[in-house]
Phi, psi and omega in degrees: 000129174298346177220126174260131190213159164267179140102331153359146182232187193188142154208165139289106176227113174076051213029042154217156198237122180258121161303124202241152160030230192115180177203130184267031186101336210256328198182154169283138178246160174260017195298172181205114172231163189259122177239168198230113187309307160342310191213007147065084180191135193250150178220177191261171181204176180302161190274171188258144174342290182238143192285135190210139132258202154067357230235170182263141153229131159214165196268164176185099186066061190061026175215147186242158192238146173256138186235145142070170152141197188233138173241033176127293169242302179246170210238137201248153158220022176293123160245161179214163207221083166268151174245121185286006194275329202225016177036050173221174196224133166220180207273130170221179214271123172344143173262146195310336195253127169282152163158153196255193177038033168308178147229168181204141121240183160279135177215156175071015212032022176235152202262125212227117157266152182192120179094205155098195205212091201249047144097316172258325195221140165273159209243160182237013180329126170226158203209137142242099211259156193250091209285343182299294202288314209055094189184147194228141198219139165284157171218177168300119176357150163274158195269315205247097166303130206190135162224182243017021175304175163231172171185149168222185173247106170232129171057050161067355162273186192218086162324124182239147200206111167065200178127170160257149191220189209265024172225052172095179186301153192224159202226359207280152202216146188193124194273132154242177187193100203277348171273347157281330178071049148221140173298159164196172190241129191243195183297141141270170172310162175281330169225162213265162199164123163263210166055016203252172174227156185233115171204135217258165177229146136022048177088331195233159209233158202228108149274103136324084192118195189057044196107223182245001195282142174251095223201124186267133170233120164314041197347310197289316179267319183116028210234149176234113171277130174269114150219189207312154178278142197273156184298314170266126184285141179173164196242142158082005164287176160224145168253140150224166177232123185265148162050204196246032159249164205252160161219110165246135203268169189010228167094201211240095192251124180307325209298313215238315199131174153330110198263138175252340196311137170254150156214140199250138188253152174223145183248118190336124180276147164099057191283358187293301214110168157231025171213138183331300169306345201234011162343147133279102186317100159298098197281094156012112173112293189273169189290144178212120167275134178218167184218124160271099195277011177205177190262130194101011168275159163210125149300101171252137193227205187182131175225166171214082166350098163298320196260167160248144209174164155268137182235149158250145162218116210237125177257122127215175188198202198229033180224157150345059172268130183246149169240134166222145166263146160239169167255172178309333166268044171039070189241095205278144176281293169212186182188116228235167182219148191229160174201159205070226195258142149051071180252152166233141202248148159215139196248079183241165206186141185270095193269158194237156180254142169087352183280176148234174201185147198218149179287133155234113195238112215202166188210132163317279223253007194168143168275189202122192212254158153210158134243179210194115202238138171259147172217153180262089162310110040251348177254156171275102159303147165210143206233122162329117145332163143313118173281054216250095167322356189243030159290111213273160185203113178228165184283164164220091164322125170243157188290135156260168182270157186237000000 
């Protein structure tokens, strides 16, 4: 990353991940750079309103909103709103609580503030903003009071993961569910840890940081996996994920400083399959990221409708991308293609309950990142992916880039 900093927030758009605000040690800064997975090169982008660290970002219809954080001197309830279309920032309505080292994810298109820490006390606060009204609203407590946390979202719920609380580092893990506005306590981490990052795959959530430690947590089963260790041990990073790989940015190493190194957590290739037989199972609803890792690969995939119905199936990425369906006698139904920047493929099909049916997701000319969501019409039924543990994962030091 060209500037290198800790205290940093990261969201995603349009397969690209913009490093937001931070502290390079010397001071909170508002810079903001992009980076683009694809061809592993950052480029600067406008700066954010107000110079920050400690604060939350997460995206929500191709917009990313920044919360909360610290400049130094005060603990913030600023929110600001980038649009990466048109590359400017503007002013959006306060969040009710000042406080920095939060966490947010998204669920719903509405916006989860949770936790953090506003200079005296660490918090169990949870807020939510809503980018249609633009208007902030409480919600229930978090049961643990906690800041330097992380959280993510997978199948409409919200994970709050680790944090410092007011006896120390907490390994503690606590499920929310914004349609009920209720909490519940889930397996903890194997280790107890601040200063961490969070980010879902494919149904399952990846903690990071708070040292070099790595740990897959399971919804579906409750379960916490230990896997590789990121190469730079560090604090105070931020994680995003493009496609089904993770990438963490800056942060805080004791040894070395102020950290700038990006490392890509990677996921075995062709774990899809490439072919019908070796399909991988797509869960009806959720988001599922893949990556093409050479030119001519294709990513297959296999569904089974419980209902009968119109299903849309919407791909995007930031490469040449073609989709195709087939029915069970590998007969394509359709197929549908994008060419350029930030493209999206959409698909819809009068689908049979109980047929199976397969995706083949593929590119001419380059590799890169996409995802790809089934939605049932008029309701999104949502669904777990393959829950399937015994997929390998390794780090990749990437050079850097300018």
């Amino acid at each position: 990353m060209p500037t290198a900093r800790l205290h940093l927030a990261t969201a995603k758009v349009n397969m690209k991940i913009y490093a937001i605000g931070g502290s390079t040690g010397e001071g909170y800064i508002n810079t903001v750079e992009e980076y683009n997975p694809a061809t592993n090169t950052w480029s600067t982008k406008a700066s954010m309103l107000t110079p920050r660290g400690a604060l939350a970002a997460v995206a929500v219809n191709g917009k990313i909103y920044a919360i909360g954080g610290f400049n130094g001197n005060s603990y913030l309830n600023t929110v600001e709103e980038y649009d990466p279309a048109t590359n400017a920032w503007s002013i959006k309505a306060n969040m009710p609580t000042p406080r920095g080292w939060l966490a947010a994810a998204a669920v719903n298109g509405k916006i989860y503030a949770i936790g953090g820490y506003n200079g005296s006390s660490r918090l169990n606060t949870v807020e939510e903003y809503d980018p249609t009204t633009n208007t902030w609203s409480t919600k229930a407590s978090m049961p643990t009071s906690r800041g330097w946390l992380a959280a993510a979202a997978v199948n409409g719920k919200i994970y709050a993961i680790g944090g410092s609380g007011n006896n120390g580092y907490l390994n503690t893990v606590e499920e929310y569910n914004p349609a009920t506005n209720t909490w519940m306590t889930k397996a903890s981490m194997s280790t107890s840890r601040d200063g961490l990052a969070a980010t879902a795959v494919n149904g399952k959530i990846y903690a990071l940081g708070g040292g070099c430690i790595t740990e897959e947590y399971s919804p579906v089963t409750n379960t916490w996996t230990t896997k590789a260790s990121m190469p730079t041990s560090r604090y105070h990073l931020a994680t995003t994920a493009v496609g089904d790989r993770i990438y963490a940015i800056g942060g805080y190493n004791p040894a070395t400083g102020v950290v700038g190194t990006v490392e890509e957590l990677k996921f075995a290739e062709d774990d899809y399959g490439d072919d019908f037989s070796s399909s991988a199972t797509i869960g009806i609803g959720s988001t599922v990221g893949g990556w093409i890792d050479y030119v001519d690969d294709i990513d297959c995939f296999s569904f089974t409708p419980a209902f009968s119905g119109s299903y849309t199936i919407e791909s995007s990425s930031s490469m040449d991308m073609y989709v195709e369906l087939y029915d069970s006698n590998q007969n394509m139904l359709a197929e549908e293609g994008a060419g350029g920047e930030n493209n999206n493929v959409m698909i819809t099909a009068a689908l049979q309950a109980g047929q199976t049916y397969y995706l083949n997701v593929w590119t001419y000319d380059e590799a890169g990142p996409y995802e790809i969501i089934i939605s049932r019409q008029p309701e999104n039924f949502r669904a777990s992916s393959t829950d399937s543990s015994s997929i390998t994962v390794s780090w990749d030091p990437l050079p850097y880039a300018t």
